[in-house]
mmCIF file of C-alpha atoms and ligand atoms in Angstrom:
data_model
loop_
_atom_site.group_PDB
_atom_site.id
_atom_site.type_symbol
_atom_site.label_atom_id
_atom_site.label_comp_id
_atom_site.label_asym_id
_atom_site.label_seq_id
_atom_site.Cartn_x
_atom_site.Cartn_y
_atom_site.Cartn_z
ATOM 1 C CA UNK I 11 6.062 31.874 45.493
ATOM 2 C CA UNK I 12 9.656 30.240 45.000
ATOM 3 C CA UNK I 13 11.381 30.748 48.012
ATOM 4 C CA UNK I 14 10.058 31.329 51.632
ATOM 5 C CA UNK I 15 11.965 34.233 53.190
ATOM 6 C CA UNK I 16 10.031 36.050 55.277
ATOM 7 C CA UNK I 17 6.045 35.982 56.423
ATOM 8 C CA UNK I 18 5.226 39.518 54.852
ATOM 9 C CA UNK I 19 5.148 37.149 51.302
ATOM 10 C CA UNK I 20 2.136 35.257 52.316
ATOM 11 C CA UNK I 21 -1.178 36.117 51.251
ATOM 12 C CA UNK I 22 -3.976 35.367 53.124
ATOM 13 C CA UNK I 23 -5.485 33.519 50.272
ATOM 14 C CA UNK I 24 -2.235 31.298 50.241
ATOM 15 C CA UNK I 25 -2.238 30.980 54.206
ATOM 16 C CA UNK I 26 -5.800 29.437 53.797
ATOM 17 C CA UNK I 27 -5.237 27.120 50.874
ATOM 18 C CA UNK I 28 -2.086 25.672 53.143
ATOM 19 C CA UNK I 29 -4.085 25.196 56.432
ATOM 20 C CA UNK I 30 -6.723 23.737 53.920
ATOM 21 C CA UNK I 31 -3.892 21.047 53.102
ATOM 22 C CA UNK I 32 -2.789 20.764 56.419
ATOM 23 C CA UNK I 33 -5.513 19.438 57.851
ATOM 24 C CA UNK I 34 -5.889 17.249 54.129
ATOM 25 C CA UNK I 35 -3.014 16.065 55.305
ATOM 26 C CA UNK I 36 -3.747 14.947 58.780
ATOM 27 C CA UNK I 37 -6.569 12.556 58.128
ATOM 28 C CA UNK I 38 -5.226 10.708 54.229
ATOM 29 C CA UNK I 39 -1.890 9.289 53.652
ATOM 30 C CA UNK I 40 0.179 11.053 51.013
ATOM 31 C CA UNK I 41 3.327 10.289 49.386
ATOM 32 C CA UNK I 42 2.704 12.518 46.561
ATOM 33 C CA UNK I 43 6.965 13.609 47.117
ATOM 34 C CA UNK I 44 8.392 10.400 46.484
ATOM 35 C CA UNK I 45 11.481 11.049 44.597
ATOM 36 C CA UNK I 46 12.143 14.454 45.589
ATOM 37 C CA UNK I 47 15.303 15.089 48.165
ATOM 38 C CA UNK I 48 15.037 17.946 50.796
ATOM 39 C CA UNK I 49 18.547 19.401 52.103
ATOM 40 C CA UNK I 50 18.481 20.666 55.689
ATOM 41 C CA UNK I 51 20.979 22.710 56.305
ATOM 42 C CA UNK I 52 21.605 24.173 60.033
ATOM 43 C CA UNK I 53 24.229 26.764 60.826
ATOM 44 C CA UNK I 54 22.529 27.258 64.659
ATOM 45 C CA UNK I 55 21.215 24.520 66.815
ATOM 46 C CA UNK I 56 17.489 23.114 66.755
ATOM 47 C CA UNK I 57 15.420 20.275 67.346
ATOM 48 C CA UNK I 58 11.959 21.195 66.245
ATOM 49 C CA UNK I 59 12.547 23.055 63.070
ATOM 50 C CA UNK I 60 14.960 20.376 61.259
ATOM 51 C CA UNK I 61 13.267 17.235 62.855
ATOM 52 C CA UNK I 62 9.496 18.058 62.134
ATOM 53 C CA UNK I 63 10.410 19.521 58.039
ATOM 54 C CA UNK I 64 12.700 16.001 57.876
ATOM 55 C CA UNK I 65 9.752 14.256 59.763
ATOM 56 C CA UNK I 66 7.113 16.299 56.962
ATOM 57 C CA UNK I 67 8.878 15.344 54.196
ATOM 58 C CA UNK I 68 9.619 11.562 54.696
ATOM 59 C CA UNK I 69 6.205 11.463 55.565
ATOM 60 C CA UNK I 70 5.287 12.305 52.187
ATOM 61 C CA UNK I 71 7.532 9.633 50.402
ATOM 62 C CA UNK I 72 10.700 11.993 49.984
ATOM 63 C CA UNK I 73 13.867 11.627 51.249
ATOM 64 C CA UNK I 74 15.996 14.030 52.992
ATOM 65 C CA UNK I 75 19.839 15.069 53.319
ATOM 66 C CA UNK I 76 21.319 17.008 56.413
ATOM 67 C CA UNK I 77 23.825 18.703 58.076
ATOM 68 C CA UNK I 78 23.617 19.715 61.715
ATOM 69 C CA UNK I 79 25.717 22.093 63.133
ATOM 70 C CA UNK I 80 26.905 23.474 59.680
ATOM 71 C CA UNK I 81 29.250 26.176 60.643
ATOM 72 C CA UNK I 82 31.746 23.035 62.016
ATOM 73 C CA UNK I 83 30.277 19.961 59.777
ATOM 74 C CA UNK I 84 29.826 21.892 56.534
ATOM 75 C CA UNK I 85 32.955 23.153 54.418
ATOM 76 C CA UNK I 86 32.128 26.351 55.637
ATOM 77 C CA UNK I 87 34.648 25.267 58.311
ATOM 78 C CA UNK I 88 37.292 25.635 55.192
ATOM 79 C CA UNK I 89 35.692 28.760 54.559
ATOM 80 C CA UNK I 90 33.530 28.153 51.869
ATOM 81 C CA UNK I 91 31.081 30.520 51.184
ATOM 82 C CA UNK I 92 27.445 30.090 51.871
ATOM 83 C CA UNK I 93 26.755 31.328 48.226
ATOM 84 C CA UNK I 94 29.325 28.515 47.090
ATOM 85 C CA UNK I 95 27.193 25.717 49.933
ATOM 86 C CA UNK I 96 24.362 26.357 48.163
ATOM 87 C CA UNK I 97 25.018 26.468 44.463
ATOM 88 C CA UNK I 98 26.775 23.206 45.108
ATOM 89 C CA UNK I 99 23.995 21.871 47.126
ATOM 90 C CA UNK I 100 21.371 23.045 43.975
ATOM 91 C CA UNK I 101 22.858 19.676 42.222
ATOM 92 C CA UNK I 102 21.796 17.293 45.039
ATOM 93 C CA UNK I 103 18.209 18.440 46.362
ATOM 94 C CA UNK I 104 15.220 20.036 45.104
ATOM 95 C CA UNK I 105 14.481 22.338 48.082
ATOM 96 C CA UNK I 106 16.572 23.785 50.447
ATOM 97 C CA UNK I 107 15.751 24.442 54.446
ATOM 98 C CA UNK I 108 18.194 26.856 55.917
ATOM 99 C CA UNK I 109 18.711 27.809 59.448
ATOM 100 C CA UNK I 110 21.985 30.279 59.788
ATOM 101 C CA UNK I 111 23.020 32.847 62.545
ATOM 102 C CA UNK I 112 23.254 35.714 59.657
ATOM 103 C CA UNK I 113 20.260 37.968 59.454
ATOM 104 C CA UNK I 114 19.244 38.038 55.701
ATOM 105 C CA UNK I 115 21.006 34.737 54.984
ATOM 106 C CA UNK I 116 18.173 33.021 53.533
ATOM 107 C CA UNK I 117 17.601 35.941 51.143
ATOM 108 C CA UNK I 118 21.054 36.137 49.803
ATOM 109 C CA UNK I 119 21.153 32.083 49.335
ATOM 110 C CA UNK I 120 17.667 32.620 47.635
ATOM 111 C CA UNK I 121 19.524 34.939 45.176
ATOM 112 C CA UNK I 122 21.977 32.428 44.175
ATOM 113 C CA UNK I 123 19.827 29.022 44.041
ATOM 114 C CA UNK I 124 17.533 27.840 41.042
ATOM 115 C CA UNK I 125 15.545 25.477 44.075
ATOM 116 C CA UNK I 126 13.579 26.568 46.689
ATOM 117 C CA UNK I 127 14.864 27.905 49.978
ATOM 118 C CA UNK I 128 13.255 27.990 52.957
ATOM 119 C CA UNK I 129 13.809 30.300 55.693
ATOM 120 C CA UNK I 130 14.093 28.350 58.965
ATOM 121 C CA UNK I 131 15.129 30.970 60.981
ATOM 122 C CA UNK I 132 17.960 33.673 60.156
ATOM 123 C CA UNK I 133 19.771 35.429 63.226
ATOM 124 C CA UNK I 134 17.441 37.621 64.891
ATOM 125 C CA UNK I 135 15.893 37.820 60.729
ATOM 126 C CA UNK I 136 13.037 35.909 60.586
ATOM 127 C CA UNK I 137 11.030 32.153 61.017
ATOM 128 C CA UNK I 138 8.146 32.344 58.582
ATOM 129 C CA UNK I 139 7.445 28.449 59.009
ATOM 130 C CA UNK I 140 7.026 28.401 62.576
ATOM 131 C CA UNK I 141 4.914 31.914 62.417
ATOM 132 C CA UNK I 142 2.322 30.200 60.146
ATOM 133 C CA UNK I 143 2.631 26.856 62.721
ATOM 134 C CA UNK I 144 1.653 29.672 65.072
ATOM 135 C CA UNK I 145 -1.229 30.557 63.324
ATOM 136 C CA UNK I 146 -2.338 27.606 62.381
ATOM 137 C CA UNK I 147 -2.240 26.835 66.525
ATOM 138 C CA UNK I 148 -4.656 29.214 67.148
ATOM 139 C CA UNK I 149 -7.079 28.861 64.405
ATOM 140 C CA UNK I 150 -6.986 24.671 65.669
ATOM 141 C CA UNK I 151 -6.973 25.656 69.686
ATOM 142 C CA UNK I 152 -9.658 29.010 69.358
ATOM 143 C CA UNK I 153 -11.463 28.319 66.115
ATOM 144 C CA UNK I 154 -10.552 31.421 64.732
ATOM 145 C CA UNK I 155 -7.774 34.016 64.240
ATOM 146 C CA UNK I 156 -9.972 37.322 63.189
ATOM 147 C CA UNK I 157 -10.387 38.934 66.431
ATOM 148 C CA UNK I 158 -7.389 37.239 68.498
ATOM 149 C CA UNK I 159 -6.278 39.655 71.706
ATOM 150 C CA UNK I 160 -2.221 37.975 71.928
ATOM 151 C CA UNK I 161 -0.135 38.913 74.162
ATOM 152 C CA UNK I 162 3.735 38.659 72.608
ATOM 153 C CA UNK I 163 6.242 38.440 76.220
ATOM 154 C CA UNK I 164 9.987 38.465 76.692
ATOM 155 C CA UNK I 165 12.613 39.035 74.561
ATOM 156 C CA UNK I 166 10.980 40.866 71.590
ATOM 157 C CA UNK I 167 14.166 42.864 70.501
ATOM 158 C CA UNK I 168 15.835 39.420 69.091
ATOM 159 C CA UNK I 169 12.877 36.970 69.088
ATOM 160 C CA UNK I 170 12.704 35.901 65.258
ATOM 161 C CA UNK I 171 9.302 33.994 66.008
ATOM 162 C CA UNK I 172 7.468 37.206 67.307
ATOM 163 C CA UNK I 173 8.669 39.351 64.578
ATOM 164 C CA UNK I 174 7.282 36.675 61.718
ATOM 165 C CA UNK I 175 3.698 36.265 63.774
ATOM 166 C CA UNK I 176 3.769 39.547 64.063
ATOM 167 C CA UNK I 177 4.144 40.226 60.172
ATOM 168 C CA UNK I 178 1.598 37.149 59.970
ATOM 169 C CA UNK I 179 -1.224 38.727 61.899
ATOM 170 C CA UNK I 180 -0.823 42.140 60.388
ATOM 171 C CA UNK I 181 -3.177 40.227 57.474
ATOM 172 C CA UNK I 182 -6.211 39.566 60.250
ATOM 173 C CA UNK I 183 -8.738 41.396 61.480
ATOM 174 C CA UNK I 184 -9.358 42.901 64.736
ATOM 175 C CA UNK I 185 -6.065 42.244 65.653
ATOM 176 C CA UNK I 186 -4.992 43.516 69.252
ATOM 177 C CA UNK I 187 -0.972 42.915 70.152
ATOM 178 C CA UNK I 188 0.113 43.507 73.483
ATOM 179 C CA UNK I 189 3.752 43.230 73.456
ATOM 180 C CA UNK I 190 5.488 42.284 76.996
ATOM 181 C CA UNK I 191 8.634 43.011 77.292
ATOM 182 C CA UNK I 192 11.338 44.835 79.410
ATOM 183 C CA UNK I 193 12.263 48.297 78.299
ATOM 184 C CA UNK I 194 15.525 47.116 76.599
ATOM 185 C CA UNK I 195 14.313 44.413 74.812
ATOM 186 C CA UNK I 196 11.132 46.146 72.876
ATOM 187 C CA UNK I 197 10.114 45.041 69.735
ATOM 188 C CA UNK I 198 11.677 46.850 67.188
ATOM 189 C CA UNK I 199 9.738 50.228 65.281
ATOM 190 C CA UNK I 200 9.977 48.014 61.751
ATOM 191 C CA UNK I 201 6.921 46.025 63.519
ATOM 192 C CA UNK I 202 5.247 48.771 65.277
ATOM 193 C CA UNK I 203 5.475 50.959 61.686
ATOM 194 C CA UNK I 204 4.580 47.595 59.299
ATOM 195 C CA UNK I 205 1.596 47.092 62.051
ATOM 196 C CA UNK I 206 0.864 50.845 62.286
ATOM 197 C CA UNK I 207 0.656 50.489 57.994
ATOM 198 C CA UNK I 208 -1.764 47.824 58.298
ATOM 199 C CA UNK I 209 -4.271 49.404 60.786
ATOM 200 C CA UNK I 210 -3.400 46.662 63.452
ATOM 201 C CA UNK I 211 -3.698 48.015 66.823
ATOM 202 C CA UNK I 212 -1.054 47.568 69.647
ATOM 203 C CA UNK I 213 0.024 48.645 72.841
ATOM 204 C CA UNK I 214 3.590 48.018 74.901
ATOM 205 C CA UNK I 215 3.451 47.183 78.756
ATOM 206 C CA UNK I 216 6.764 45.702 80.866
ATOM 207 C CA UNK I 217 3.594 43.759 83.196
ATOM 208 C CA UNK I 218 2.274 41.032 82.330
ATOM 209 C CA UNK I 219 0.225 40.356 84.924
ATOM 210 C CA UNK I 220 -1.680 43.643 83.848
ATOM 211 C CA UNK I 221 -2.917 42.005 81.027
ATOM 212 C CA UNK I 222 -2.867 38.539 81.280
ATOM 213 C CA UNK I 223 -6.495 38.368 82.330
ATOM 214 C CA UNK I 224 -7.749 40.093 78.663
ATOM 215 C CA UNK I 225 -5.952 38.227 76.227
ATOM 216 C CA UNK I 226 -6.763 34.978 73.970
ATOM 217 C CA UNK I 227 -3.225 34.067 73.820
ATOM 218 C CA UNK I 228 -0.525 34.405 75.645
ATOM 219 C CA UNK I 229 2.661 33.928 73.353
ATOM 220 C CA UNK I 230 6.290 33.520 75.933
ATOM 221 C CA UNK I 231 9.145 33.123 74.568
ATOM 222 C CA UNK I 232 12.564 32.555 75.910
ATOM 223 C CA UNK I 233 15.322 35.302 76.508
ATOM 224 C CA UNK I 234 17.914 34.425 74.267
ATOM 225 C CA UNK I 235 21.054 33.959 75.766
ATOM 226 C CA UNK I 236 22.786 33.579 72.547
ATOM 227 C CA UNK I 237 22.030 36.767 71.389
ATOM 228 C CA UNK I 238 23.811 38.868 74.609
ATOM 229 C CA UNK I 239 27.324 40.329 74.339
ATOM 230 C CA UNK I 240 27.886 39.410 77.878
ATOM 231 C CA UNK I 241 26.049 36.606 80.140
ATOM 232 C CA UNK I 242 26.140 39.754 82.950
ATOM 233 C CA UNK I 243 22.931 41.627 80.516
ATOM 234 C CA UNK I 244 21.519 38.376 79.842
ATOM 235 C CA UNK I 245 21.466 37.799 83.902
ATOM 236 C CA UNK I 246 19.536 40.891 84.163
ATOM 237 C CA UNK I 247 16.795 39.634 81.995
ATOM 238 C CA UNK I 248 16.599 35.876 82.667
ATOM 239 C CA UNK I 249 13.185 35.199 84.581
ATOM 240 C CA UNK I 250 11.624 38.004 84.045
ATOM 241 C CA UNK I 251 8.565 36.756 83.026
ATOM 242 C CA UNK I 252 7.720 33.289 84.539
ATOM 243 C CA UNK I 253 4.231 31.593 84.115
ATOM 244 C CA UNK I 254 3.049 29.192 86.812
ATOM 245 C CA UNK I 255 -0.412 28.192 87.678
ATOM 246 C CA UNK I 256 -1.039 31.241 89.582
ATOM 247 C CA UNK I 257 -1.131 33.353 86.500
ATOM 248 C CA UNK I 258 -2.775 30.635 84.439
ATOM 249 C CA UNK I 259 -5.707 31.230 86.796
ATOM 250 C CA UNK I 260 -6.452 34.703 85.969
ATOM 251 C CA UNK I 261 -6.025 34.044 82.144
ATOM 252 C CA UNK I 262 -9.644 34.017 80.467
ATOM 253 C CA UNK I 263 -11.763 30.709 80.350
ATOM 254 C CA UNK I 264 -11.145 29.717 77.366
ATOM 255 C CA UNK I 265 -7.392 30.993 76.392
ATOM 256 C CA UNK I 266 -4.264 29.380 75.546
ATOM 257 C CA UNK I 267 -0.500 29.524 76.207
ATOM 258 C CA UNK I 268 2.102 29.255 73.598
ATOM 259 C CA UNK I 269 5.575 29.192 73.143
ATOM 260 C CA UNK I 270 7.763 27.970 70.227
ATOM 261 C CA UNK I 271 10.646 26.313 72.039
ATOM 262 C CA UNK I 272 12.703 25.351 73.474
ATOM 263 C CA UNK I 273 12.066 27.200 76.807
ATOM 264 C CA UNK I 274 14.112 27.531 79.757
ATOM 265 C CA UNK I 275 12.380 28.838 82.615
ATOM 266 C CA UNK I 276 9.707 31.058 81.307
ATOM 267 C CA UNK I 277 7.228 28.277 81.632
ATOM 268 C CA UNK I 278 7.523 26.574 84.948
ATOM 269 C CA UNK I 279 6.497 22.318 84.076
ATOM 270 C CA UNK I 280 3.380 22.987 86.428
ATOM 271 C CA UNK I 281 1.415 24.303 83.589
ATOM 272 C CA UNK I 282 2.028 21.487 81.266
ATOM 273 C CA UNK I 283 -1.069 19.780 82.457
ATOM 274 C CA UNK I 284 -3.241 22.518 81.713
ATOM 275 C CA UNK I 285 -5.745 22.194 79.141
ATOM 276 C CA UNK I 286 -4.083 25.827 78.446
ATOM 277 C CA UNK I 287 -0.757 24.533 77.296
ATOM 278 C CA UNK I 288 -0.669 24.816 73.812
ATOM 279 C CA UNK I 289 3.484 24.444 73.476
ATOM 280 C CA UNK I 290 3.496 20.973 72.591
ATOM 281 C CA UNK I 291 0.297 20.611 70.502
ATOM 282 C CA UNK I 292 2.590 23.649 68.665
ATOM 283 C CA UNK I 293 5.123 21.023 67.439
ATOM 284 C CA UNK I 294 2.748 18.400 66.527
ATOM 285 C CA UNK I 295 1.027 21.149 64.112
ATOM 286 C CA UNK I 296 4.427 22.424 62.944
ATOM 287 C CA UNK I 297 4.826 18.954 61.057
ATOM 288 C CA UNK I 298 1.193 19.199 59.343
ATOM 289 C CA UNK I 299 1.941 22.905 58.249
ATOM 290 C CA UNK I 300 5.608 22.347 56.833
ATOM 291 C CA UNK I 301 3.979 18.890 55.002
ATOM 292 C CA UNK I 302 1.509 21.480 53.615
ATOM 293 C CA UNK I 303 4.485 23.915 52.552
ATOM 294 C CA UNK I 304 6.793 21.741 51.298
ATOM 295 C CA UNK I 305 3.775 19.783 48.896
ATOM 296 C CA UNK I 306 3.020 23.178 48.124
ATOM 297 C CA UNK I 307 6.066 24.324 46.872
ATOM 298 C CA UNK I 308 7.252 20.687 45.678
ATOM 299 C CA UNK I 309 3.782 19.479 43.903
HETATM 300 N N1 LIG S 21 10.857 26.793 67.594
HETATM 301 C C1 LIG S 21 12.065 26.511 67.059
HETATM 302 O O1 LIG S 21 12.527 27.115 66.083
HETATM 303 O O2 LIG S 21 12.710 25.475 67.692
HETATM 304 P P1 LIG S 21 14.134 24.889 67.292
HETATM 305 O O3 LIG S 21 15.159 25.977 67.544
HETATM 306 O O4 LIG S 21 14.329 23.679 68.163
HETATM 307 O O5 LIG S 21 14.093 24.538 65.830
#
């Protein structure tokens, strides 16, 4: 594999060789990258995403270049292309992390760049990095992943994250996705038909609280505001699905509760101290599985 564009490339041969290195990584030092420049390059706003690959890679003796907000800080605010950013980037890093609002960005900068690019989220595209983060979450927090019950909530019609872990799991077995959602903002019927393909079973409720009780994980994520024409339809969606500790009690004993942030009010702060919340252990592991990716793809 050259570039990482979306999670229906990974094997799950390759997933288990990286979580292999990832937890390699966690116990012994390694600064097997030293020498090697990573360009992070963000079109849309994050903090996990650039910070914890820029926080993988120094970590394993490289060096990094960056440019937040890239649509205003990059000559794209000249109108250069994003073909022309990257060609011209090609002579100053070996591997590329690209976050941009365009859905199939990452591919069409893949087409153009002779290093590696990395998909770090693409409009409502894709965000194979934090789907295998995801994963690797739940084999760490359940000991397992073959016969995981998740439950996907919120805003599944433009959540990149559910539609990569979604591709992800669709290589497991016994697989069981409930998808949690409001009516307009369903998961789209390229998952349903890609699961469908793959013999992964699934069902669609708008209650959560109907199934919260049968699930290993629950997954919430955030209704994206960005993604609205108007903040009136966002407004109609915005705390739809909010977990406090009265929910957390009728989860099963020994379930968890992720999210991939940043969250808004989906998660209210009185289930942080739950040995359920599994949100922040999520960026701590994101670091370990991009160090694993980006030796992988660097070594
Ligand atoms: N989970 C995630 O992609 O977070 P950021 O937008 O902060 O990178």
């Amino acid at each position: 594999m050259k570039h990482v564009i979306e999670s229906q490339q990974f094997t799950r041969d390759l997933i288990d060789k990286l979580f292999r290195l990832a937890h390699k990584l966690e116990k012994k030092p390694d600064n097997s990258l030293k020498g090697k420049i990573m360009a992070s390059v963000f079109y849309e706003p994050s903090t996990r995403t650039r910070f914890s690959f820029e926080s993988a890679m120094i970590r394993l003796g490289g060096n990094v270049i960056t440019t937040e907000n890239a649509k205003e800080f990059s000559s794209a605010a000249k109108g250069e292309t994003l073909e022309d950013s990257i060609r011209v980037i090609n002579n100053y890093a070996d591997i590329i992390v690209l976050r941009h609002h365009e859905q199939g960005a990452s591919k069409r900068a893949s087409l153009v760049s002779g290093v590696p690019i990395i998909n770090a989220g693409d409009g409502i595209g894709q965000h194979p990095t934090q789907a295998l983060l995801d994963l690797y979450t739940i084999e760490r927090e359940l000991g397992k992943i073959d016969g995981t019950v998740i439950a996907l909530v919120g805003d599944l019609k433009h959540g990149r994250t559910i539609r990569s872990l979604a591709y992800l799991l669709g290589k497991y077995k016994n697989i069981h996705i409930q998808f949690v959602s409001p009516a307009a903002l369903r998961v789209g019927s390229d998952i349903k038909d890609y699961l469908t393909r793959h013999k992964v079973s699934y069902s669609e409720t708008d209650d959560l609280e109907l199934v919260v009780s049968s699930v290993d994980v629950v997954y919430q994520t955030r209704i994206q505001k960005e993604r609205f024409t108007t903040t009136k339809e966002y407004l109609k969606y915005k705390g739809c699905y909010q977990i406090g500790t009265t929910l957390v009690k009728q989860m099963k004993k020994k379930s968890i509760i992720m999210h991939p942030l940043p969250r808004v009010d989906e998660i209210l702060s009185e289930v942080d101290a739950s040995p359920k919340a599994a949100y922040f252990k999520q960026a701590r592991y994101g670091v370990l599985v991009r160090m694993a990716l980006l030796k992988y793809l660097l070594s």
